[in-house]
Coordinates of C-alpha atoms and ligand atoms in Angstrom, one line a residue:
X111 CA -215.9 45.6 -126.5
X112 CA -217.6 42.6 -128.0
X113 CA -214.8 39.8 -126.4
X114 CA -216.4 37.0 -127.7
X115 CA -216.3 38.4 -131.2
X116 CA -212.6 39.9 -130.4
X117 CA -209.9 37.8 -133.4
X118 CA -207.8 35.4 -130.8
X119 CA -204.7 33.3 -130.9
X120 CA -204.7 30.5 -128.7
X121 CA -200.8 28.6 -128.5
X122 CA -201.6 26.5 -125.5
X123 CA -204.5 24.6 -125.7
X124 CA -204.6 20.5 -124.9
X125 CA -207.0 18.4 -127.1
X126 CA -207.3 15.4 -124.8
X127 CA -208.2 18.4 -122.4
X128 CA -211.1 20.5 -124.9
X129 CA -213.7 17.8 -125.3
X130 CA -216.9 19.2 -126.1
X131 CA -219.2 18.8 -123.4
X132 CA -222.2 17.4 -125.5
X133 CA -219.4 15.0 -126.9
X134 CA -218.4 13.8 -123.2
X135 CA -222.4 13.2 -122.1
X136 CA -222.6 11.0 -125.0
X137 CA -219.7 8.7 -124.8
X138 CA -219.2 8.4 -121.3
X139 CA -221.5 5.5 -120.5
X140 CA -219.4 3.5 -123.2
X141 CA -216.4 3.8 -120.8
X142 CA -218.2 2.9 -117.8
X143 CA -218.7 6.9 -116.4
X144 CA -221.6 8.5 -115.8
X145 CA -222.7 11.8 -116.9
X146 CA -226.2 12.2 -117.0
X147 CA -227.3 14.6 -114.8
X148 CA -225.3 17.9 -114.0
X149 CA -223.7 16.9 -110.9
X150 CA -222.9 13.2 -112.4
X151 CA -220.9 15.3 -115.2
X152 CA -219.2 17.6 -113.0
X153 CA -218.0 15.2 -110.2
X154 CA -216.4 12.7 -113.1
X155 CA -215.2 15.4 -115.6
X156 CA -215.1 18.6 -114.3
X157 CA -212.4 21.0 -111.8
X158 CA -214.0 23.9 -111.5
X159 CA -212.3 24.7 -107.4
X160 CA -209.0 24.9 -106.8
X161 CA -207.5 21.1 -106.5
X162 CA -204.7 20.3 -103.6
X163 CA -202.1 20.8 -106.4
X164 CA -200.9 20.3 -110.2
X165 CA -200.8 16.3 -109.6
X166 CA -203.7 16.3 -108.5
X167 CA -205.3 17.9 -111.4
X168 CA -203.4 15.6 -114.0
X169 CA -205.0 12.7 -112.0
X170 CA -208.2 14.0 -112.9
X171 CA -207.9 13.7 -116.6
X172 CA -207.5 10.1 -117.0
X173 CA -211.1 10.4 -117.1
X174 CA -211.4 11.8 -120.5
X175 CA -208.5 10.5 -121.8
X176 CA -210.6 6.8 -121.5
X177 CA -213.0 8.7 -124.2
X178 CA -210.7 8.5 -127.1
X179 CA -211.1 4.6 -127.8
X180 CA -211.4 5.2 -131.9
X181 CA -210.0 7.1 -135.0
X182 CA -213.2 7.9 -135.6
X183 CA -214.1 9.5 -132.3
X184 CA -210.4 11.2 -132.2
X185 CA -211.0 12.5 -135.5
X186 CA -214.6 13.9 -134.5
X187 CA -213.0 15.7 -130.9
X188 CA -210.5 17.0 -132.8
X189 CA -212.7 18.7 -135.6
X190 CA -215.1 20.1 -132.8
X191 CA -212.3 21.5 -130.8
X192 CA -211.8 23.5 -133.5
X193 CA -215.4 24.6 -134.3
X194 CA -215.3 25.6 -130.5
X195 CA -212.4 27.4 -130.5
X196 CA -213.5 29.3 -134.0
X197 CA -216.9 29.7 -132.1
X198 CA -214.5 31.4 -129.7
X199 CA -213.2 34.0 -132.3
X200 CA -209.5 31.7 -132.1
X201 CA -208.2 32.6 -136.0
X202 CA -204.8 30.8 -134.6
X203 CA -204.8 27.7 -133.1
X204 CA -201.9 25.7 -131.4
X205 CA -203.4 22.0 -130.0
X206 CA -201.2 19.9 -127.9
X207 CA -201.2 16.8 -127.2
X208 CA -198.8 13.9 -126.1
X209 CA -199.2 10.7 -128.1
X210 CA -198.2 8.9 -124.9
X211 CA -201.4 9.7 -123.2
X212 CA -203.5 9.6 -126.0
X213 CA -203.5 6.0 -126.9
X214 CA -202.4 4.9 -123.4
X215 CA -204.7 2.0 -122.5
X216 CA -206.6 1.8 -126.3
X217 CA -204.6 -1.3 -127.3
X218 CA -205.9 -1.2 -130.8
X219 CA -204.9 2.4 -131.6
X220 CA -201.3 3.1 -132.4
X221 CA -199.4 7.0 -132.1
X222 CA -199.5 6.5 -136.5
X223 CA -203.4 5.9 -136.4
X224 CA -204.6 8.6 -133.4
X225 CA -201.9 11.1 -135.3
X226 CA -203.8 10.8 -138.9
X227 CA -207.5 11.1 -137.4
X228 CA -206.1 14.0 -135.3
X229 CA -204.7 15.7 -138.8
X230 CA -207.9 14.2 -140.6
X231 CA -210.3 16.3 -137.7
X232 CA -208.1 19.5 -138.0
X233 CA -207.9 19.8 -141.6
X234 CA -211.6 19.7 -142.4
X235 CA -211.7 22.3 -139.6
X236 CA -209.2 24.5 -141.1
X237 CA -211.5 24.7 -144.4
X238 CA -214.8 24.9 -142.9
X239 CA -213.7 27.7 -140.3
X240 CA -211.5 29.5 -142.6
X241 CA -208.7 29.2 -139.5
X242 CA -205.3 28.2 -139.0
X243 CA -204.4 24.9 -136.8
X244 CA -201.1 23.5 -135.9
X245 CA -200.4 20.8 -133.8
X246 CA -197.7 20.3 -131.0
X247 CA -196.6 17.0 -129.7
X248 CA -195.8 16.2 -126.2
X249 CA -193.2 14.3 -124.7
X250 CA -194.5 13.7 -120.8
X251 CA -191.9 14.0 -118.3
X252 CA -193.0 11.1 -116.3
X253 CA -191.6 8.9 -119.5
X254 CA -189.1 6.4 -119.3
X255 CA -185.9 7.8 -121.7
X256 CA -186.3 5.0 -124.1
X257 CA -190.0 6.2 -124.7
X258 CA -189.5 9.7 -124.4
X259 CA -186.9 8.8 -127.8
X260 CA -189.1 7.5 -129.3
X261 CA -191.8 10.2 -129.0
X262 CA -189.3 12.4 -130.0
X263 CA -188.8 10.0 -133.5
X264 CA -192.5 10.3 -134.0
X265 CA -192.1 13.9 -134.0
X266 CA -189.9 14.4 -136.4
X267 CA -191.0 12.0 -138.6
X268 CA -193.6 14.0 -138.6
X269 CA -192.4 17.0 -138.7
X270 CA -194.8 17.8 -141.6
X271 CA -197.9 17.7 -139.6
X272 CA -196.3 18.9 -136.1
X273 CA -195.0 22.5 -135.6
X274 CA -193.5 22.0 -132.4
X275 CA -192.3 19.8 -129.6
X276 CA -193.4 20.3 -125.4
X277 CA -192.6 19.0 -122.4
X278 CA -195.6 18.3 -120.0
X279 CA -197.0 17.2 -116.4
X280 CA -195.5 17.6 -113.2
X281 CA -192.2 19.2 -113.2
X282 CA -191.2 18.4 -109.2
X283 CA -189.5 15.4 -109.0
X284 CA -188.9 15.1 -112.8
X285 CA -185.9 17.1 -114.4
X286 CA -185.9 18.4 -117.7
X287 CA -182.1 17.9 -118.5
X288 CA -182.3 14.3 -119.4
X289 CA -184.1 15.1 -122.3
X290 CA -181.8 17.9 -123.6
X291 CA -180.7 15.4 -126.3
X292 CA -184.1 15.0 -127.9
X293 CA -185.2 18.3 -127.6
X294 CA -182.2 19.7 -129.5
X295 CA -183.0 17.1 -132.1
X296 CA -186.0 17.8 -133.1
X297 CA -185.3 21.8 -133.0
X298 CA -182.5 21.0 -135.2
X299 CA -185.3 19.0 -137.6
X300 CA -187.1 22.6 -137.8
X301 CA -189.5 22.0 -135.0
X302 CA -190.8 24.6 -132.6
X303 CA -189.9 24.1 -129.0
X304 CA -192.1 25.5 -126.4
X305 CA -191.8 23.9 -122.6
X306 CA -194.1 24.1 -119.3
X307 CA -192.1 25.4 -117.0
X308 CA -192.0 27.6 -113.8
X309 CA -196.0 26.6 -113.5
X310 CA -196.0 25.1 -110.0
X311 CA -195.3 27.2 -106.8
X312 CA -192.5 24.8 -105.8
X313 CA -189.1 26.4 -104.9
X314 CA -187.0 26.0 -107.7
X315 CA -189.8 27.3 -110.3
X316 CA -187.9 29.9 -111.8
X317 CA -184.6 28.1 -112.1
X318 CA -186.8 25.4 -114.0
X319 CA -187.5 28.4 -116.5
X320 CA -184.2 28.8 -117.0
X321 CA -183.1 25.3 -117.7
X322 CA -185.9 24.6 -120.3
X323 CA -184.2 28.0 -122.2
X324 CA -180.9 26.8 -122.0
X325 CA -180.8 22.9 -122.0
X326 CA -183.9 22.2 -124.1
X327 CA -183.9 24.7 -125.9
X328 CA -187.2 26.6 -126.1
X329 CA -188.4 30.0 -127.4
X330 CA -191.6 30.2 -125.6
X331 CA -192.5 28.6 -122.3
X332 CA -195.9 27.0 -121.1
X333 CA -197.0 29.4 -118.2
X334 CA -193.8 30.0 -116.9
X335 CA -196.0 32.2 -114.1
X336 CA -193.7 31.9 -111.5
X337 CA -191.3 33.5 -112.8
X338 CA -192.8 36.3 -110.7
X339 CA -191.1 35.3 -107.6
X340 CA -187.3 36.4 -109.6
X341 CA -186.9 39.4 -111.3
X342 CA -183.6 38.0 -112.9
X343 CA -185.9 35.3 -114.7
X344 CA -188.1 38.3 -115.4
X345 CA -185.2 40.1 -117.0
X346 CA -183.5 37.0 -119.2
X347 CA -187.3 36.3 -120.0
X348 CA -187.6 40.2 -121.9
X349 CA -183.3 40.2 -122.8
X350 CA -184.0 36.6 -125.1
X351 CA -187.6 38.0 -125.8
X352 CA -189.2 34.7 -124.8
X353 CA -193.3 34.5 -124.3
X354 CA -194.9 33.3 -121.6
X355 CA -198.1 30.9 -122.6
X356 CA -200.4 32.5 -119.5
X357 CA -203.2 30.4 -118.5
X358 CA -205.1 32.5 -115.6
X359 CA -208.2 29.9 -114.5
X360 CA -205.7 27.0 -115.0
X361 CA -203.0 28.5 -112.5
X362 CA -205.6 29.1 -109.9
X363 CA -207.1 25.7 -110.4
X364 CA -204.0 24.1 -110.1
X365 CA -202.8 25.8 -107.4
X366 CA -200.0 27.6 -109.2
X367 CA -201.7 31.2 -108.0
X368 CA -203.6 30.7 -104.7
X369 CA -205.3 34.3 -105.1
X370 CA -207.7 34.2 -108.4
X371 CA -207.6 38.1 -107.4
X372 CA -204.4 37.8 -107.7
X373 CA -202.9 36.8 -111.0
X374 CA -199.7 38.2 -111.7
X375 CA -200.3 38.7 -115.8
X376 CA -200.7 43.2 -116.0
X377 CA -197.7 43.0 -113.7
X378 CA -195.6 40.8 -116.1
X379 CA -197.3 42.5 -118.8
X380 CA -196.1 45.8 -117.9
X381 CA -193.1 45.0 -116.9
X382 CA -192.3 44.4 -120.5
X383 CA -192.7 40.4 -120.6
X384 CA -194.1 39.2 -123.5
X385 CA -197.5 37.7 -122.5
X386 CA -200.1 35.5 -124.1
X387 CA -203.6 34.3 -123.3
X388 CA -204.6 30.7 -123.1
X389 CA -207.2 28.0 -121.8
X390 CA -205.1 25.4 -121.2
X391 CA -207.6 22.6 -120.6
X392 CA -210.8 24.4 -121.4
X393 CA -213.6 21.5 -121.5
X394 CA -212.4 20.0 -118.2
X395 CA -211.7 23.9 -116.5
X396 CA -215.6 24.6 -117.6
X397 CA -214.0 27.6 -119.4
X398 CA -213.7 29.0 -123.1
X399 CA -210.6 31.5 -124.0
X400 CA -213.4 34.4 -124.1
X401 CA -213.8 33.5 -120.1
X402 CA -209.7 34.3 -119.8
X403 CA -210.2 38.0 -122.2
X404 CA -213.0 38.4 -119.3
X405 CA -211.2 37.5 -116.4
X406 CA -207.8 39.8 -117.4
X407 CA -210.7 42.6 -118.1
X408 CA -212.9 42.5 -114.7
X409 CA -209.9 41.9 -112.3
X410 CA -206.9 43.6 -114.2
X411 CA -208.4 46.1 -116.4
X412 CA -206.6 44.8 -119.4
X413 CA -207.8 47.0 -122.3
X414 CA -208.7 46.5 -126.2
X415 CA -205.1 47.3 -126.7
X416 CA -203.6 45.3 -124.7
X417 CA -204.8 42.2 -126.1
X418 CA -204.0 43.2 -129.5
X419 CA -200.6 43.9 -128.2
X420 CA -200.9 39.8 -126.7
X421 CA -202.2 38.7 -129.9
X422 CA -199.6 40.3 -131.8
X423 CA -196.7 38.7 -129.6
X424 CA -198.8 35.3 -130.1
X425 CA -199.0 36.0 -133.9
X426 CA -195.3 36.9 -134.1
X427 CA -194.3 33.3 -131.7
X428 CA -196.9 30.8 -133.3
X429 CA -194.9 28.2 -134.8
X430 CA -197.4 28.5 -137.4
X431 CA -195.7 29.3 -141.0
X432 CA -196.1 32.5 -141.8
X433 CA -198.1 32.2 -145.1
X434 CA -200.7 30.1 -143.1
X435 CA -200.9 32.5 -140.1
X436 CA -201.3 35.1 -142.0
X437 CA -204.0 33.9 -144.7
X438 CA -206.3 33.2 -141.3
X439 CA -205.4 36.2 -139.7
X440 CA -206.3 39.1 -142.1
Ligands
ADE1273 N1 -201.1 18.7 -119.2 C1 -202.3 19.2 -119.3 N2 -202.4 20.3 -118.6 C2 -201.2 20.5 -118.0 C3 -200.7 21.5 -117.1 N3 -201.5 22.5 -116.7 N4 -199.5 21.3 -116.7 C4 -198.7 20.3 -117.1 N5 -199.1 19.4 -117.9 C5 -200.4 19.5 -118.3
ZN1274 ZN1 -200.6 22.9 -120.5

């Protein structure tokens, strides 16, 4: 089986996160960074070894965040994260991102500005590729309320160019609940709500599943791999048919699954959770979505069917409209 070629939806993938290589080499010495041999590259932009934990990771990608310092460059990422991901055999596309972090230290760009180049990138790619995009935006837990409100306003007010609302970054030491209110808003306003959740292997994982289904409100749930550790999360997860966003590479990078051998995805999977196959943050993880269909193959001896039976789950759960997900799928 040809994976590369292998039709793929992607629903968790972040766009300050997918920077084209080639892209990153030639912007970084205009932010100071140096990337010009291999090692230069790697050492400033690159986890490719398991990191002490999640914060640590998210630490790590102020780096590339510093790249997007114009609407032209955002609007040039964005298009080739979608050539890459089409290059990828991705039909589907969900890109995240959190308007927060995008603009955070590029005083001349505002959420309105970095939101139309993003749209601008992704709907030339949608044409040229002949594939569907939608975008999600993030609210990041480390926010202030006030902000986290207003994120939330932007949202919805956009609610014509974003299919869905997320909650991101560390979840220890930050509860969801607070942010109930806005999350129930913008579902309310028709938008998708998908939250990371139960990623870390911190005690209360699981319970954190929980509380993103019941006090924020979401239908899917960003990794959501630790729900391993509780088969009572296990079974609410299959009873409310809610899909886990799987990110193997990521979880082992981050620390989430210590054991790259490990992974517990064909267990979940057989157990009758409904599983999907991400990147996460492919250009900074050195990894394509092609490397994840390899990596469930070689170590788990997931089969032809069995990712069409995780792309069908992902086509059924993309907040995608239906007309549009099915004009690029067939
Ligand atoms: N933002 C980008 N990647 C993330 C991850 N793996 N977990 C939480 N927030 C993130
Ligand atoms: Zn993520």
């Amino acid at each position: 089986m040809n994976l590369k070629k292998l039709p793929k939806i992607e629903l968790h993938r972040h766009l300050e996160l997918s920077v084209r290589h080639s892209t990153i080499k030639a912007l970084a010495p205009k932010i100071g960074l140096k990337a010009d041999t291999d090692e230069e590259f790697a050492k400033n932009f690159l986890i490719t070894e398991p990191m002490k934990d999640l914060g640590s990771v998210l630490n790590k990608f102020l780096d590339t965040q510093k790249l997007f310092y114009t609407e032209d460059i955002i609007e040039q990422i964005t298009y080739e994260i979608c050539e890459d991901a089409h290059n990828e055999g991705i039909k589907i596309l969900e890109l995240r991102y959190a308007p927060t972090f995008l603009v955070m230290g590029h005083d001349k760009i505002n959420f309105e500005q970095a939101h139309l180049a993003i749209v601008r990138g992704m709907k030339k790619a949608e044409k040229d590729f002949n594939m569907a995009v939608g975008l999600l935006c993030i609210i990041q837990r480390i926010s202030p309320l006030d902000v986290a409100e207003s994120v939330t306003d932007f949202a919805i007010d956009h609610k014509d160019t974003f299919i869905g609302l997320d909650l991101a970054d560390n979840e220890e030491g930050f509860d969801s609940k607070p942010f109930s209110s806005f999350f129930m808003r913008a579902k309310k306003a028709g938008l998708g709500i998908t939250v990371h959740a139960g990623e870390s292997d911190v005690p209360n994982a699981p319970r954190y599943i929980l509380e993103a289904i019941e006090h924020l409100g979401a239908t899917r749930i960003g990794h959501g791999v630790q729900c391993y550790r509780d088969e009572s999360v296990i079974k609410q997860l299959i009873d409310k048919k809610i899909p886990l966003e799987l990110c193997p590479t990521s979880n082992w990078l981050t620390g989430a699954i210590k054991d790259k051998d490990n992974h517990p995805f064909k267990t979940l999977m057989d157990k009758g959770v409904l599983t999907t196959i991400s990147s996460d943050d492919p250009g900074i993880f050195n990894i394509d979505l092609t490397h994840e269909y390899e990596l469930l193959q070689n170590k788990y001896g997931l089969t032809e069917k069995d990712f069409e039976h995780c792309n069908k789950i992902a086509f059924d759960h993309s907040f995608i409209s239906l007309d549009k997900k099915t004009a690029a799928w067939s």
